[in-house]
PDB file of C-alpha atoms in Angstrom:
ATOM      1  CA  MET A   1     174.380  66.673 137.434  1.00  0.00           C
ATOM      2  CA  VAL A   2     171.063  66.108 136.794  1.00  0.00           C
ATOM      3  CA  ALA A   3     170.971  66.834 132.857  1.00  0.00           C
ATOM      4  CA  TRP A   4     173.234  67.108 130.258  1.00  0.00           C
ATOM      5  CA  CYS A   5     172.467  68.006 126.463  1.00  0.00           C
ATOM      6  CA  LEU A   6     175.480  68.590 124.233  1.00  0.00           C
ATOM      7  CA  MET A   7     174.765  70.874 120.656  1.00  0.00           C
ATOM      8  CA  PRO A   8     177.430  70.955 117.699  1.00  0.00           C
ATOM      9  CA  ASP A   9     177.741  75.043 119.140  1.00  0.00           C
ATOM     10  CA  HIS A  10     176.757  75.043 122.666  1.00  0.00           C
ATOM     11  CA  LEU A  11     176.607  72.440 125.864  1.00  0.00           C
ATOM     12  CA  HIS A  12     173.326  72.587 128.007  1.00  0.00           C
ATOM     13  CA  VAL A  13     173.738  71.227 131.324  1.00  0.00           C
ATOM     14  CA  VAL A  14     171.642  71.299 134.226  1.00  0.00           C
ATOM     15  CA  ILE A  15     172.946  70.835 138.106  1.00  0.00           C
ATOM     16  CA  ALA A  16     171.307  70.467 141.338  1.00  0.00           C
ATOM     17  CA  GLY A  17     173.112  71.625 144.754  1.00  0.00           C
ATOM     18  CA  ALA A  18     176.048  72.829 143.830  1.00  0.00           C
ATOM     19  CA  PRO A  19     176.480  75.806 146.286  1.00  0.00           C
ATOM     20  CA  ASP A  20     178.779  77.549 143.930  1.00  0.00           C
ATOM     21  CA  VAL A  21     177.565  77.749 140.124  1.00  0.00           C
ATOM     22  CA  VAL A  22     180.608  79.896 139.318  1.00  0.00           C
ATOM     23  CA  VAL A  23     183.356  77.466 140.604  1.00  0.00           C
ATOM     24  CA  TRP A  24     181.112  74.505 139.634  1.00  0.00           C
ATOM     25  CA  VAL A  25     181.472  75.787 135.838  1.00  0.00           C
ATOM     26  CA  ARG A  26     185.131  77.133 135.957  1.00  0.00           C
ATOM     27  CA  ARG A  27     186.038  73.233 137.490  1.00  0.00           C
ATOM     28  CA  PHE A  28     184.007  71.564 134.272  1.00  0.00           C
ATOM     29  CA  LYS A  29     185.821  73.980 131.899  1.00  0.00           C
ATOM     30  CA  SER A  30     188.934  73.247 133.360  1.00  0.00           C
ATOM     31  CA  GLY A  31     188.680  69.260 133.130  1.00  0.00           C
ATOM     32  CA  ALA A  32     186.565  69.179 129.641  1.00  0.00           C
ATOM     33  CA  GLY A  33     189.202  71.161 128.543  1.00  0.00           C
ATOM     34  CA  GLY A  34     191.933  70.199 129.080  1.00  0.00           C
ATOM     35  CA  ALA A  35     191.173  66.469 128.166  1.00  0.00           C
ATOM     36  CA  ALA A  36     189.869  68.025 124.364  1.00  0.00           C
ATOM     37  CA  VAL A  37     193.050  69.610 124.363  1.00  0.00           C
ATOM     38  CA  ARG A  38     195.098  65.983 125.333  1.00  0.00           C
ATOM     39  CA  ALA A  39     192.515  63.880 122.438  1.00  0.00           C
ATOM     40  CA  GLY A  40     194.072  66.621 119.793  1.00  0.00           C
ATOM     41  CA  PHE A  41     190.270  69.090 120.021  1.00  0.00           C
ATOM     42  CA  PRO A  42     192.291  72.710 119.574  1.00  0.00           C
ATOM     43  CA  ALA A  43     192.253  75.189 122.718  1.00  0.00           C
ATOM     44  CA  PRO A  44     190.481  77.109 123.906  1.00  0.00           C
ATOM     45  CA  LEU A  45     187.262  74.611 124.004  1.00  0.00           C
ATOM     46  CA  TRP A  46     185.392  77.184 125.771  1.00  0.00           C
ATOM     47  CA  GLN A  47     184.490  80.800 125.898  1.00  0.00           C
ATOM     48  CA  ARG A  48     185.122  82.637 128.458  1.00  0.00           C
ATOM     49  CA  SER A  49     181.548  83.521 129.669  1.00  0.00           C
ATOM     50  CA  PHE A  50     178.342  81.235 130.469  1.00  0.00           C
ATOM     51  CA  HIS A  51     174.934  81.877 130.831  1.00  0.00           C
ATOM     52  CA  ASP A  52     173.131  80.536 133.629  1.00  0.00           C
ATOM     53  CA  ARG A  53     169.375  80.397 135.069  1.00  0.00           C
ATOM     54  CA  CYS A  54     168.019  79.708 138.747  1.00  0.00           C
ATOM     55  CA  LEU A  55     165.285  77.113 138.360  1.00  0.00           C
ATOM     56  CA  SER A  56     164.223  77.571 142.505  1.00  0.00           C
ATOM     57  CA  CYS A  57     163.453  80.903 141.071  1.00  0.00           C
ATOM     58  CA  MET A  58     161.420  79.732 138.050  1.00  0.00           C
ATOM     59  CA  ASP A  59     157.706  78.861 137.846  1.00  0.00           C
ATOM     60  CA  ASN A  60     158.772  75.923 135.923  1.00  0.00           C
ATOM     61  CA  SER A  61     159.650  72.055 137.413  1.00  0.00           C
ATOM     62  CA  LEU A  62     162.779  70.002 136.822  1.00  0.00           C
ATOM     63  CA  GLU A  63     161.542  68.044 134.566  1.00  0.00           C
ATOM     64  CA  SER A  64     159.997  70.249 132.888  1.00  0.00           C
ATOM     65  CA  VAL A  65     162.910  71.977 132.101  1.00  0.00           C
ATOM     66  CA  VAL A  66     165.207  68.849 131.379  1.00  0.00           C
ATOM     67  CA  ARG A  67     162.396  67.737 128.908  1.00  0.00           C
ATOM     68  CA  TYR A  68     162.541  71.093 126.994  1.00  0.00           C
ATOM     69  CA  MET A  69     166.472  71.173 127.166  1.00  0.00           C
ATOM     70  CA  LEU A  70     166.670  67.708 126.034  1.00  0.00           C
ATOM     71  CA  GLU A  71     164.340  68.413 122.793  1.00  0.00           C
ATOM     72  CA  ASN A  72     166.852  70.911 121.375  1.00  0.00           C
ATOM     73  CA  PRO A  73     168.599  68.269 119.104  1.00  0.00           C
ATOM     74  CA  VAL A  74     164.723  67.904 117.589  1.00  0.00           C
ATOM     75  CA  ARG A  75     164.027  71.906 117.211  1.00  0.00           C
ATOM     76  CA  ALA A  76     167.016  71.598 115.538  1.00  0.00           C
ATOM     77  CA  GLY A  77     166.540  69.437 113.378  1.00  0.00           C
ATOM     78  CA  LEU A  78     168.969  67.411 114.198  1.00  0.00           C
ATOM     79  CA  VAL A  79     166.314  63.689 115.117  1.00  0.00           C
ATOM     80  CA  ALA A  80     163.755  63.332 115.259  1.00  0.00           C
ATOM     81  CA  GLY A  81     163.089  62.691 118.546  1.00  0.00           C
ATOM     82  CA  ALA A  82     164.756  63.686 121.848  1.00  0.00           C
ATOM     83  CA  GLN A  83     165.574  59.414 122.409  1.00  0.00           C
ATOM     84  CA  ASP A  84     167.342  59.686 119.219  1.00  0.00           C
ATOM     85  CA  TRP A  85     169.767  62.271 120.530  1.00  0.00           C
ATOM     86  CA  PRO A  86     173.492  60.146 121.293  1.00  0.00           C
ATOM     87  CA  HIS A  87     175.084  63.162 123.145  1.00  0.00           C
ATOM     88  CA  SER A  88     172.662  63.563 126.328  1.00  0.00           C
ATOM     89  CA  ALA A  89     171.724  62.204 129.483  1.00  0.00           C
ATOM     90  CA  MET A  90     169.260  62.201 132.601  1.00  0.00           C
ATOM     91  CA  TRP A  91     169.869  61.435 136.331  1.00  0.00           C
ATOM     92  CA  LEU A  92     166.578  61.776 137.574  1.00  0.00           C
ATOM     93  CA  ASP A  93     164.423  59.944 140.617  1.00  0.00           C
ATOM     94  CA  GLU A  94     161.838  58.982 138.214  1.00  0.00           C
ATOM     95  CA  GLU A  95     162.236  58.000 134.657  1.00  0.00           C
ATOM     96  CA  VAL A  96     161.219  60.800 132.669  1.00  0.00           C
ATOM     97  CA  SER A  97     159.796  60.266 129.475  1.00  0.00           C
ATOM     98  CA  ILE A  98     160.800  62.166 126.785  1.00  0.00           C
ATOM     99  CA  GLY A  99     158.547  63.433 123.801  1.00  0.00           C
ATOM    100  CA  ARG A 100     158.280  66.086 121.568  1.00  0.00           C
ATOM    101  CA  PRO A 101     156.590  69.490 123.041  1.00  0.00           C
ATOM    102  CA  THR A 102     153.232  70.300 121.982  1.00  0.00           C
ATOM    103  CA  PRO A 103     152.265  73.155 119.264  1.00  0.00           C
ATOM    104  CA  GLY A 104     152.291  76.652 121.609  1.00  0.00           C
ATOM    105  CA  ASN A 105     154.707  75.156 124.205  1.00  0.00           C
ATOM    106  CA  ALA A 106     156.261  77.766 125.441  1.00  0.00           C
ATOM    107  CA  ASP A 107     160.571  77.710 126.680  1.00  0.00           C
ATOM    108  CA  PRO A 108     160.662  77.470 130.264  1.00  0.00           C
ATOM    109  CA  THR A 109     163.901  78.466 131.107  1.00  0.00           C
ATOM    110  CA  THR A 110     163.248  82.102 130.481  1.00  0.00           C
ATOM    111  CA  GLY A 111     160.600  82.326 133.006  1.00  0.00           C
TER     112      GLY A 111
END
């Protein structure tokens, strides 16, 4: 897992090197869903489907996609800066500075 951002009604995850995304998502949902039920959350925790995008098929860098994803709480008006959102993390080879996107930045995940 490269980065994740848990929003009030959905989860963003960037994974790398997963040979089969469907298997990875199934295992993740099973483990997280089981833990949530044991913690007292109602089941089911997840919807059956998920949406994925192939980053290597797009013209955007991993860093730009991670930055865009981590800015979701800012765009949703939940925090002033991405660094203020406690429900996200990233693991990149180099430190990535998170900042507010400049006006006119397009969604890099739409290709």
